[in-house]
Coordinates of C-alpha atoms and ligand atoms in Angstrom, one line a residue:
M1012 CA 56.6 -189.7 -29.4
Q1013 CA 59.9 -190.1 -30.8
G1014 CA 62.2 -187.1 -30.6
E1015 CA 64.2 -185.8 -33.6
I1016 CA 67.5 -186.7 -33.8
E1017 CA 69.2 -185.1 -31.2
D1018 CA 72.7 -183.0 -32.1
K1019 CA 75.0 -182.7 -29.2
C1020 CA 78.0 -181.6 -31.4
G1021 CA 80.8 -179.4 -32.6
I1022 CA 80.4 -177.0 -34.9
V1023 CA 83.1 -174.9 -36.6
G1024 CA 82.4 -171.9 -39.6
F1025 CA 85.4 -170.5 -41.1
H1026 CA 85.9 -167.4 -42.9
S1027 CA 88.7 -166.0 -45.3
Q1028 CA 88.4 -163.6 -47.5
D1029 CA 91.4 -165.0 -49.3
E1030 CA 90.0 -167.1 -52.2
S1031 CA 92.9 -168.6 -53.1
K1032 CA 93.1 -170.4 -49.2
D1033 CA 92.3 -173.7 -49.3
V1034 CA 91.0 -174.1 -45.7
A1035 CA 89.5 -177.3 -45.0
S1036 CA 92.4 -178.9 -43.2
L1037 CA 92.5 -175.9 -40.2
V1038 CA 88.6 -176.9 -40.2
Y1039 CA 90.2 -180.5 -39.8
Y1040 CA 92.0 -179.3 -36.8
C1041 CA 89.2 -177.6 -34.8
L1042 CA 87.0 -180.5 -35.5
Y1043 CA 90.2 -182.4 -34.5
A1044 CA 90.1 -180.6 -31.4
L1045 CA 86.4 -181.2 -30.6
Q1046 CA 86.4 -184.3 -31.4
H1047 CA 85.2 -185.0 -27.4
R1048 CA 81.8 -183.3 -28.5
G1049 CA 80.8 -186.3 -31.2
Q1050 CA 82.3 -189.2 -32.5
E1051 CA 79.2 -190.6 -34.8
S1052 CA 79.9 -189.2 -37.7
A1053 CA 82.4 -186.4 -39.1
G1054 CA 82.4 -183.6 -42.2
I1055 CA 83.1 -180.8 -44.0
A1056 CA 81.4 -178.4 -46.6
T1057 CA 83.5 -175.4 -48.9
F1058 CA 82.9 -172.8 -51.2
N1059 CA 85.1 -171.7 -53.6
P1060 CA 83.9 -169.3 -56.2
Q1061 CA 85.0 -171.6 -59.6
K1062 CA 84.1 -174.4 -58.1
G1063 CA 81.1 -173.9 -55.2
L1064 CA 80.3 -176.0 -53.0
N1065 CA 81.9 -179.0 -52.1
Y1066 CA 81.3 -181.5 -48.9
Y1067 CA 82.3 -184.7 -47.5
C1068 CA 80.9 -186.2 -44.5
G1069 CA 81.9 -190.3 -42.6
M1070 CA 80.7 -191.8 -40.3
G1071 CA 83.3 -192.9 -37.2
L1072 CA 86.5 -190.1 -35.6
I1073 CA 87.7 -186.9 -37.9
T1074 CA 90.8 -189.2 -38.9
D1075 CA 88.9 -192.0 -40.1
V1076 CA 87.1 -189.9 -41.9
F1077 CA 89.6 -187.8 -43.8
K1078 CA 92.9 -188.3 -44.9
D1079 CA 94.5 -186.3 -47.1
Y1080 CA 92.8 -187.6 -50.6
E1081 CA 89.1 -185.8 -48.6
I1082 CA 91.0 -182.5 -47.6
N1083 CA 92.3 -181.7 -51.0
N1084 CA 89.4 -182.3 -52.7
L1085 CA 87.7 -179.7 -50.3
S1086 CA 89.1 -176.2 -51.8
G1087 CA 87.8 -173.3 -51.0
S1088 CA 88.3 -170.7 -47.7
M1089 CA 84.9 -170.4 -46.6
A1090 CA 83.9 -173.6 -44.4
I1091 CA 81.5 -175.0 -42.1
G1092 CA 81.9 -178.7 -40.2
H1093 CA 80.3 -180.8 -37.5
V1094 CA 81.5 -183.6 -35.4
R1095 CA 78.0 -185.7 -34.4
Y1096 CA 77.6 -187.6 -31.1
S1097 CA 76.4 -190.9 -30.6
T1098 CA 73.4 -191.8 -29.3
T1099 CA 71.7 -195.5 -29.3
G1100 CA 69.3 -195.0 -32.1
Q1101 CA 69.6 -193.0 -35.6
S1102 CA 73.9 -193.8 -36.3
K1103 CA 73.2 -193.4 -40.3
L1104 CA 75.4 -191.8 -42.7
E1105 CA 72.5 -189.7 -43.9
N1106 CA 72.1 -188.2 -40.1
S1107 CA 75.8 -186.6 -40.8
Q1108 CA 76.1 -182.9 -40.9
P1109 CA 76.7 -180.5 -42.4
F1110 CA 73.6 -180.8 -44.5
V1111 CA 73.3 -179.7 -47.7
T1112 CA 70.7 -178.3 -50.1
D1113 CA 70.0 -176.7 -53.1
F1114 CA 69.7 -173.3 -52.7
D1115 CA 69.5 -169.9 -55.8
D1116 CA 71.2 -171.8 -58.0
G1117 CA 74.1 -173.2 -56.1
F1118 CA 73.8 -174.6 -52.0
I1119 CA 72.9 -173.5 -48.9
A1120 CA 75.1 -175.9 -46.0
M1121 CA 74.0 -176.5 -41.8
A1122 CA 75.6 -177.5 -39.4
H1123 CA 74.0 -177.4 -35.9
N1124 CA 74.5 -178.3 -32.7
G1125 CA 71.3 -178.2 -29.9
D1126 CA 67.6 -180.1 -30.5
I1127 CA 64.9 -178.2 -31.3
V1128 CA 61.9 -179.7 -29.5
N1129 CA 59.2 -179.1 -31.9
S1130 CA 60.9 -180.5 -35.1
A1131 CA 58.0 -182.7 -35.6
E1132 CA 55.7 -180.2 -35.9
L1133 CA 57.5 -178.2 -37.8
R1134 CA 58.9 -180.9 -40.0
N1135 CA 54.9 -182.3 -40.7
E1136 CA 54.0 -178.6 -42.1
L1137 CA 57.0 -178.6 -44.0
K1138 CA 55.8 -182.2 -45.4
A1139 CA 52.3 -180.9 -46.1
D1140 CA 54.4 -177.8 -48.2
G1141 CA 55.9 -180.7 -50.4
Y1142 CA 59.3 -180.7 -48.4
E1143 CA 60.4 -184.7 -48.8
F1144 CA 63.3 -184.9 -46.4
M1145 CA 65.7 -187.5 -46.7
S1146 CA 67.3 -187.2 -43.1
D1147 CA 66.2 -186.6 -39.7
T1148 CA 67.9 -184.0 -38.5
D1149 CA 66.9 -180.8 -37.1
S1150 CA 69.4 -178.7 -39.6
E1151 CA 67.2 -180.8 -42.9
V1152 CA 64.0 -178.7 -41.2
I1153 CA 66.0 -175.6 -40.2
C1154 CA 67.4 -175.2 -44.1
Y1155 CA 63.7 -175.9 -45.7
M1156 CA 62.6 -173.2 -43.4
L1157 CA 65.0 -171.0 -44.4
K1158 CA 64.2 -172.0 -48.3
K1159 CA 60.5 -171.3 -47.8
E1160 CA 60.8 -167.3 -46.0
H1161 CA 63.4 -166.6 -48.9
Y1162 CA 61.5 -167.9 -51.7
D1163 CA 58.0 -167.7 -50.4
N1164 CA 58.4 -164.5 -48.7
N1165 CA 60.8 -163.6 -51.2
K1166 CA 63.0 -162.9 -47.8
S1167 CA 67.2 -162.5 -47.6
I1168 CA 68.7 -164.7 -45.6
L1169 CA 68.9 -162.7 -42.1
D1170 CA 66.1 -162.3 -42.7
S1171 CA 64.6 -165.3 -42.9
I1172 CA 66.9 -166.2 -40.1
E1173 CA 64.6 -163.9 -38.4
S1174 CA 61.7 -165.2 -39.3
V1175 CA 62.6 -169.3 -38.7
S1176 CA 63.5 -167.9 -34.9
K1177 CA 60.9 -167.3 -34.0
K1178 CA 59.1 -170.6 -35.2
L1179 CA 62.5 -172.4 -33.6
V1180 CA 61.3 -173.9 -29.8
G1181 CA 64.7 -175.2 -28.4
S1182 CA 68.5 -175.3 -28.9
Y1183 CA 70.9 -173.6 -31.7
S1184 CA 74.2 -173.2 -32.0
L1185 CA 74.6 -173.0 -36.3
V1186 CA 76.9 -172.4 -38.9
I1187 CA 75.8 -171.8 -42.2
L1188 CA 77.1 -171.3 -45.2
V1189 CA 74.8 -170.0 -48.6
N1190 CA 77.4 -170.0 -50.9
G1191 CA 80.1 -168.2 -50.1
D1192 CA 78.5 -166.1 -47.2
L1193 CA 78.8 -167.8 -44.0
Y1194 CA 76.7 -167.1 -40.6
A1195 CA 76.5 -168.3 -36.8
V1196 CA 73.6 -167.6 -34.7
R1197 CA 73.3 -168.7 -31.0
D1198 CA 69.8 -169.0 -30.4
P1199 CA 68.2 -166.7 -27.7
M1200 CA 68.6 -168.5 -25.0
G1201 CA 72.1 -169.4 -25.4
I1202 CA 72.1 -173.1 -24.4
K1203 CA 74.9 -174.4 -26.2
P1204 CA 78.0 -172.4 -26.3
L1205 CA 79.7 -170.8 -29.4
A1206 CA 82.8 -168.4 -30.2
I1207 CA 84.6 -166.5 -32.5
A1208 CA 87.9 -166.1 -32.6
E1209 CA 90.3 -164.5 -36.0
R1210 CA 93.6 -165.4 -37.6
N1211 CA 95.2 -163.4 -39.9
D1212 CA 93.0 -161.9 -41.1
D1213 CA 90.3 -164.8 -40.9
F1214 CA 87.2 -165.4 -38.7
I1215 CA 86.5 -168.7 -37.4
L1216 CA 83.3 -169.7 -35.4
A1217 CA 83.8 -172.7 -33.0
S1218 CA 81.5 -174.8 -30.0
E1219 CA 84.4 -174.4 -28.2
T1220 CA 87.8 -172.5 -27.6
V1221 CA 89.9 -175.6 -27.5
A1222 CA 89.1 -175.2 -31.6
F1223 CA 90.8 -171.6 -31.8
D1224 CA 93.8 -173.0 -29.2
A1225 CA 94.5 -175.8 -32.1
I1226 CA 95.0 -173.6 -35.2
N1227 CA 96.6 -171.0 -33.1
A1228 CA 93.7 -168.5 -33.8
K1229 CA 93.2 -165.4 -30.9
Y1230 CA 89.5 -165.5 -29.0
I1231 CA 87.5 -162.9 -29.9
R1232 CA 84.6 -163.4 -27.7
D1233 CA 80.8 -165.5 -28.2
I1234 CA 78.1 -165.3 -29.8
V1235 CA 76.0 -163.4 -27.8
P1236 CA 72.8 -165.1 -27.2
G1237 CA 69.8 -164.4 -30.1
E1238 CA 73.1 -162.6 -32.3
V1239 CA 73.3 -163.6 -35.6
V1240 CA 77.1 -163.3 -36.9
Y1241 CA 78.2 -162.3 -40.3
F1242 CA 80.8 -160.7 -42.5
E1243 CA 80.7 -157.8 -44.8
N1244 CA 84.5 -156.6 -46.4
N1245 CA 86.4 -158.7 -43.7
E1246 CA 84.8 -157.3 -40.9
I1247 CA 82.3 -159.2 -38.0
R1248 CA 79.1 -157.9 -39.1
S1249 CA 75.9 -158.8 -36.0
H1250 CA 72.7 -158.7 -35.9
M1251 CA 70.3 -159.3 -33.0
L1252 CA 67.6 -161.3 -33.1
D1253 CA 63.6 -159.5 -32.1
L1254 CA 63.6 -162.4 -29.3
S1255 CA 66.9 -162.2 -27.3
G1256 CA 65.8 -159.3 -25.4
N1257 CA 62.6 -161.5 -24.4
C1258 CA 64.3 -164.8 -23.5
K1259 CA 66.0 -165.7 -20.4
F1260 CA 69.9 -167.3 -20.8
S1261 CA 69.4 -170.9 -20.1
H1262 CA 73.0 -171.7 -20.3
C1263 CA 73.8 -175.4 -19.9
M1264 CA 75.5 -176.1 -17.0
F1265 CA 76.1 -180.2 -18.4
E1266 CA 78.9 -178.5 -20.4
Y1267 CA 80.8 -177.4 -17.4
V1268 CA 80.2 -180.7 -15.3
Y1269 CA 80.8 -182.9 -18.2
F1270 CA 80.9 -182.5 -21.7
A1271 CA 83.0 -179.7 -22.3
R1272 CA 87.0 -180.1 -22.6
P1273 CA 88.3 -178.4 -18.9
D1274 CA 91.0 -175.7 -21.5
S1275 CA 87.8 -174.6 -23.0
T1276 CA 86.8 -171.3 -21.9
I1277 CA 82.5 -171.2 -22.8
D1278 CA 80.8 -167.6 -21.8
G1279 CA 83.7 -166.1 -19.7
I1280 CA 83.9 -169.4 -17.3
N1281 CA 86.6 -171.5 -17.6
V1282 CA 85.9 -175.3 -17.0
Y1283 CA 89.0 -176.5 -15.6
E1284 CA 87.8 -174.3 -12.5
T1285 CA 84.9 -174.5 -12.6
R1286 CA 85.3 -178.3 -11.8
M1287 CA 88.2 -177.2 -9.7
N1288 CA 85.5 -174.9 -7.9
I1289 CA 82.5 -178.0 -7.7
G1290 CA 85.7 -180.4 -5.9
R1291 CA 85.8 -177.4 -3.3
Q1292 CA 82.4 -177.4 -2.6
L1293 CA 82.0 -181.0 -2.3
H1294 CA 84.8 -180.8 0.9
K1295 CA 82.7 -178.3 1.6
L1296 CA 79.4 -180.6 1.8
Y1297 CA 81.3 -184.0 2.4
Q1298 CA 84.5 -184.1 4.9
I1299 CA 85.1 -187.0 5.1
D1300 CA 87.9 -189.2 6.5
A1301 CA 90.4 -190.7 3.9
D1302 CA 94.0 -191.9 3.0
V1303 CA 93.8 -191.0 -0.7
V1304 CA 91.1 -188.6 -3.5
I1305 CA 90.9 -190.4 -6.9
P1306 CA 88.8 -189.5 -9.8
V1307 CA 87.1 -191.2 -12.6
P1308 CA 89.2 -190.2 -15.6
D1309 CA 89.4 -188.2 -17.5
S1310 CA 86.4 -185.8 -16.5
S1311 CA 86.6 -186.0 -12.7
I1312 CA 90.4 -185.3 -12.5
P1313 CA 90.1 -181.2 -11.6
A1314 CA 87.2 -182.0 -9.4
A1315 CA 89.6 -184.5 -7.3
I1316 CA 92.7 -182.2 -7.4
G1317 CA 89.8 -179.5 -5.8
Y1318 CA 89.3 -181.8 -3.2
S1319 CA 92.6 -183.1 -2.4
R1320 CA 93.6 -179.5 -1.7
A1321 CA 91.0 -178.0 0.0
S1322 CA 91.1 -181.7 2.4
G1323 CA 95.1 -181.7 1.9
I1324 CA 93.9 -185.2 1.8
P1325 CA 96.6 -186.6 -1.0
Y1326 CA 95.7 -186.6 -4.8
G1327 CA 95.9 -189.6 -6.2
E1328 CA 95.2 -192.0 -9.7
G1329 CA 94.1 -195.3 -9.1
L1330 CA 92.6 -196.0 -12.0
I1331 CA 94.0 -195.8 -15.4
K1332 CA 91.8 -194.9 -18.7
N1333 CA 92.8 -197.1 -21.9
R1334 CA 92.7 -193.4 -24.5
Y1335 CA 92.7 -195.7 -27.4
V1336 CA 89.2 -197.2 -26.5
G1337 CA 86.3 -194.9 -28.5
R1338 CA 82.6 -194.3 -27.6
T1339 CA 81.7 -196.1 -30.8
F1340 CA 83.0 -199.1 -29.5
I1341 CA 79.9 -201.3 -30.6
M1342 CA 79.2 -204.5 -28.2
P1343 CA 76.1 -207.3 -28.8
T1344 CA 75.8 -208.9 -25.6
Q1345 CA 75.8 -207.9 -21.6
E1346 CA 79.1 -209.7 -21.0
E1347 CA 81.1 -207.8 -24.2
R1348 CA 79.4 -204.3 -22.3
E1349 CA 81.0 -205.4 -19.2
L1350 CA 84.6 -206.6 -20.9
A1351 CA 84.5 -203.3 -22.3
V1352 CA 84.2 -201.2 -19.2
R1353 CA 87.2 -203.3 -17.3
L1354 CA 89.3 -203.0 -20.9
K1355 CA 88.6 -198.8 -20.6
L1356 CA 89.6 -198.4 -16.7
N1357 CA 91.5 -200.6 -14.8
P1358 CA 92.7 -200.1 -11.4
I1359 CA 96.1 -200.0 -9.6
K1360 CA 95.4 -202.6 -6.8
E1361 CA 98.9 -201.0 -5.2
A1362 CA 97.3 -197.4 -5.1
I1363 CA 93.8 -198.8 -3.7
K1364 CA 94.3 -201.9 -1.6
G1365 CA 94.0 -201.3 2.4
K1366 CA 93.0 -197.9 1.6
K1367 CA 90.4 -195.4 2.4
I1368 CA 89.2 -193.8 -0.4
I1369 CA 87.3 -191.2 -2.2
L1370 CA 86.4 -191.9 -5.3
I1371 CA 84.9 -188.8 -7.3
D1372 CA 83.0 -188.8 -10.5
D1373 CA 81.0 -186.5 -12.5
S1374 CA 78.0 -187.1 -12.6
I1375 CA 75.3 -190.8 -12.5
V1376 CA 73.4 -190.6 -15.2
R1377 CA 71.9 -194.2 -15.4
G1378 CA 74.1 -195.9 -12.9
T1379 CA 75.1 -198.5 -15.3
T1380 CA 78.6 -197.0 -15.5
S1381 CA 78.8 -196.7 -11.7
K1382 CA 78.1 -200.0 -10.8
Q1383 CA 80.5 -202.0 -13.3
L1384 CA 82.9 -199.7 -11.7
L1385 CA 82.5 -199.5 -7.6
D1386 CA 82.7 -203.6 -8.9
L1387 CA 86.0 -203.0 -10.4
V1388 CA 87.4 -200.7 -7.9
K1389 CA 86.5 -203.5 -5.1
E1390 CA 88.5 -205.9 -6.3
A1391 CA 91.3 -204.6 -5.5
E1392 CA 90.1 -204.0 -1.9
P1393 CA 90.0 -200.8 -0.4
A1394 CA 89.0 -200.3 2.8
E1395 CA 86.6 -197.7 2.2
I1396 CA 84.8 -195.9 -0.8
H1397 CA 83.4 -192.8 -0.3
F1398 CA 81.9 -191.7 -3.6
L1399 CA 81.1 -188.2 -4.5
V1400 CA 79.8 -186.4 -7.5
G1401 CA 80.4 -183.8 -9.1
C1402 CA 76.3 -183.3 -10.7
P1403 CA 73.5 -183.3 -8.5
P1404 CA 71.4 -186.1 -8.8
V1405 CA 69.2 -186.0 -12.4
V1406 CA 66.1 -186.6 -12.4
A1407 CA 64.7 -186.0 -16.0
P1408 CA 65.9 -185.8 -19.2
C1409 CA 67.3 -183.4 -21.3
F1410 CA 66.0 -182.4 -24.6
Y1411 CA 67.9 -179.7 -26.0
G1412 CA 71.1 -182.0 -26.9
V1413 CA 72.4 -184.3 -23.9
A1414 CA 71.0 -187.3 -24.8
M1415 CA 70.8 -188.0 -20.9
A1416 CA 68.1 -191.0 -20.9
T1417 CA 64.7 -191.4 -20.4
K1418 CA 62.9 -190.7 -17.2
K1419 CA 62.8 -194.9 -16.9
E1420 CA 66.5 -194.9 -17.3
L1421 CA 67.8 -192.0 -14.7
I1422 CA 68.9 -193.5 -12.0
A1423 CA 68.2 -190.6 -9.4
A1424 CA 64.4 -190.5 -11.0
N1425 CA 63.5 -193.9 -9.9
Y1426 CA 65.7 -194.2 -6.0
S1427 CA 66.8 -191.9 -3.7
V1428 CA 70.5 -191.3 -2.5
E1429 CA 70.1 -194.0 0.7
E1430 CA 68.7 -196.5 -2.2
I1431 CA 71.3 -195.8 -4.3
Q1432 CA 74.7 -196.1 -2.2
E1433 CA 73.0 -199.2 -1.3
Q1434 CA 72.6 -200.5 -4.9
L1435 CA 75.8 -199.6 -5.2
D1436 CA 77.2 -201.2 -1.7
I1437 CA 79.8 -198.2 -1.1
D1438 CA 80.3 -196.6 2.8
S1439 CA 79.1 -193.2 1.5
L1440 CA 77.3 -191.7 -1.6
G1441 CA 77.3 -187.6 -1.4
Y1442 CA 76.0 -185.8 -4.6
I1443 CA 76.7 -182.0 -5.1
T1444 CA 74.0 -179.9 -4.0
L1445 CA 72.2 -178.0 -7.0
P1446 CA 73.1 -174.0 -4.8
A1447 CA 77.2 -175.8 -4.4
L1448 CA 76.9 -176.9 -8.4
V1449 CA 75.8 -173.1 -9.1
E1450 CA 78.5 -171.9 -7.0
A1451 CA 80.7 -173.5 -8.7
I1452 CA 80.0 -172.4 -12.2
G1453 CA 79.8 -168.8 -10.7
M1454 CA 76.6 -168.0 -13.1
D1455 CA 73.9 -166.5 -11.7
E1456 CA 71.2 -169.7 -11.4
R1457 CA 68.9 -167.3 -13.1
D1458 CA 71.0 -167.7 -16.6
L1459 CA 71.4 -171.5 -16.4
C1460 CA 69.6 -174.3 -17.3
L1461 CA 69.1 -176.9 -14.9
G1462 CA 66.2 -178.7 -16.3
C1463 CA 67.8 -182.1 -15.9
L1464 CA 68.0 -181.3 -12.1
N1465 CA 64.8 -179.5 -11.1
E1466 CA 62.8 -180.3 -14.1
E1467 CA 62.4 -176.6 -14.7
Y1468 CA 62.7 -176.1 -18.5
P1469 CA 63.2 -173.3 -20.1
T1470 CA 60.9 -173.7 -22.8
E1471 CA 57.3 -176.2 -23.2
I1472 CA 58.2 -179.9 -23.8
P1473 CA 55.7 -181.1 -26.8
E1474 CA 53.9 -183.2 -25.0
G1475 CA 55.2 -187.3 -25.6
L1476 CA 58.5 -186.1 -26.4
E1477 CA 60.7 -188.6 -25.7
A1478 CA 64.5 -188.1 -25.1
E1479 CA 67.5 -190.3 -25.7
T1480 CA 69.7 -191.5 -24.5
Y1481 CA 73.2 -191.5 -25.5
Y1482 CA 75.6 -194.3 -26.5
K1483 CA 78.4 -195.9 -24.4
P1484 CA 80.4 -198.8 -23.5
Ligands
AMP737 P1 75.8 -193.8 -16.4 O1 75.6 -193.1 -14.8 O2 76.3 -195.4 -17.1 O3 74.5 -193.5 -17.5 O4 77.1 -193.1 -17.1 C1 77.6 -192.0 -16.6 C2 79.2 -191.1 -17.0 O5 79.1 -191.0 -18.3 C3 79.2 -189.7 -16.2 O6 80.0 -190.6 -15.6 C4 80.0 -189.6 -17.6 O7 80.8 -189.3 -17.5 C5 79.1 -190.3 -18.8 N1 77.9 -189.2 -19.2 C6 77.5 -188.8 -18.4 N2 76.3 -188.4 -19.2 C7 76.7 -187.9 -20.7 C8 76.1 -187.8 -22.5 N3 75.3 -187.5 -22.0 N4 76.5 -188.5 -22.7 C9 77.9 -188.8 -22.8 N5 78.7 -189.7 -21.7 C10 77.9 -189.2 -20.6

């Protein structure tokens, strides 16, 4: 069974009570700061009491999609925005978000970060009720579920969200614009991040705090797992979903390991600090005699600094990343894909030649990047290569929004560490252990989702549900 399209994305919500204000450009800047969460498509929906709902979505980076003309056409003081992540399939405009559909003589717009594991079943129920689908997104499913509760059962928006939450299995951080009203929802397990900030008299919701920094907004707090936030008289109102007390927190560890920006703080834990701790933990586990500690840029830089500080071995740049190579680069042949890695990362031969190097990367997922990367590094003729990895072996897929890969593709699901080391043909390979990672994050292990590392998923997974693979050159 093909899973519903996953939405590992960045979301933004903006609430201003000043109806004369247009907030689309501020949402644009927030999305710009969240670009690392998705490069496939971008979209913004705004509400203006005179013009109603306006929205615009397009494929590509936020700067490709929105120019002055598009932003100027999006008038209104209430808005939501979305950047979508690229996976190997289903790359089409219909799947870009926010998803918009009619609602109560107006419109509902929704942006979603996460993945609903039972969406195929929910979609079939809605189809049986006559709903016709335009996209493959979970947002469309959730919007129609809200419509159904609201129309058929005559429920308020808040009560509809409450009822829908009881049927959704999976991860969801949502921003919803129902005509002029903004709602934000974080699933009761808190798998995906969502936080709120203020700026003058306005409120902003975003996947990561870097979005607040970009527009000089002041972080207030994270949305609590199972919380619905909305606004009345320009004040934050909070409603806890019935499920909230009954679900175990399951914050995604991969946000800290790789996905989030290091300058973000998620659920009170700074990502940069965590990655430095990962480096320190790697040093506790593997005390290697080497000349230099080299990160695979950019995500592994803090871990390499952490290892260097803990060991006293100098930190050094050994690979330079071309910052202009995007992930949406499409290369049809194997040869071109290999060239793309060379284009993206280039070793500094003088920094590597003849040295015993410790190379640190954030994670190995399918193992293809590591193989190509190490081939490049070997061309620079180091004396020894010790490869350390800041994430324990990824042995199982993620069904909650990080399109890791299918089990078949996951190298650690199919080979032992010794076998992987052999395949990579290096002097040593060391993964961080699960307890060391948990210690680096500093959260109670029971509050983390570690499903891709230990196959203990926080929800049931429908039989036959297939995982998606991310797209990357
Ligand atoms: P590979 O082992 O070839 O799948 O590539 C692993 C590298 O890709 C990691 O070091 C990360 O930098 C990056 N990465 C890991 N997981 C993801 C993901 N779900 N989406 C995008 N990039 C990822």
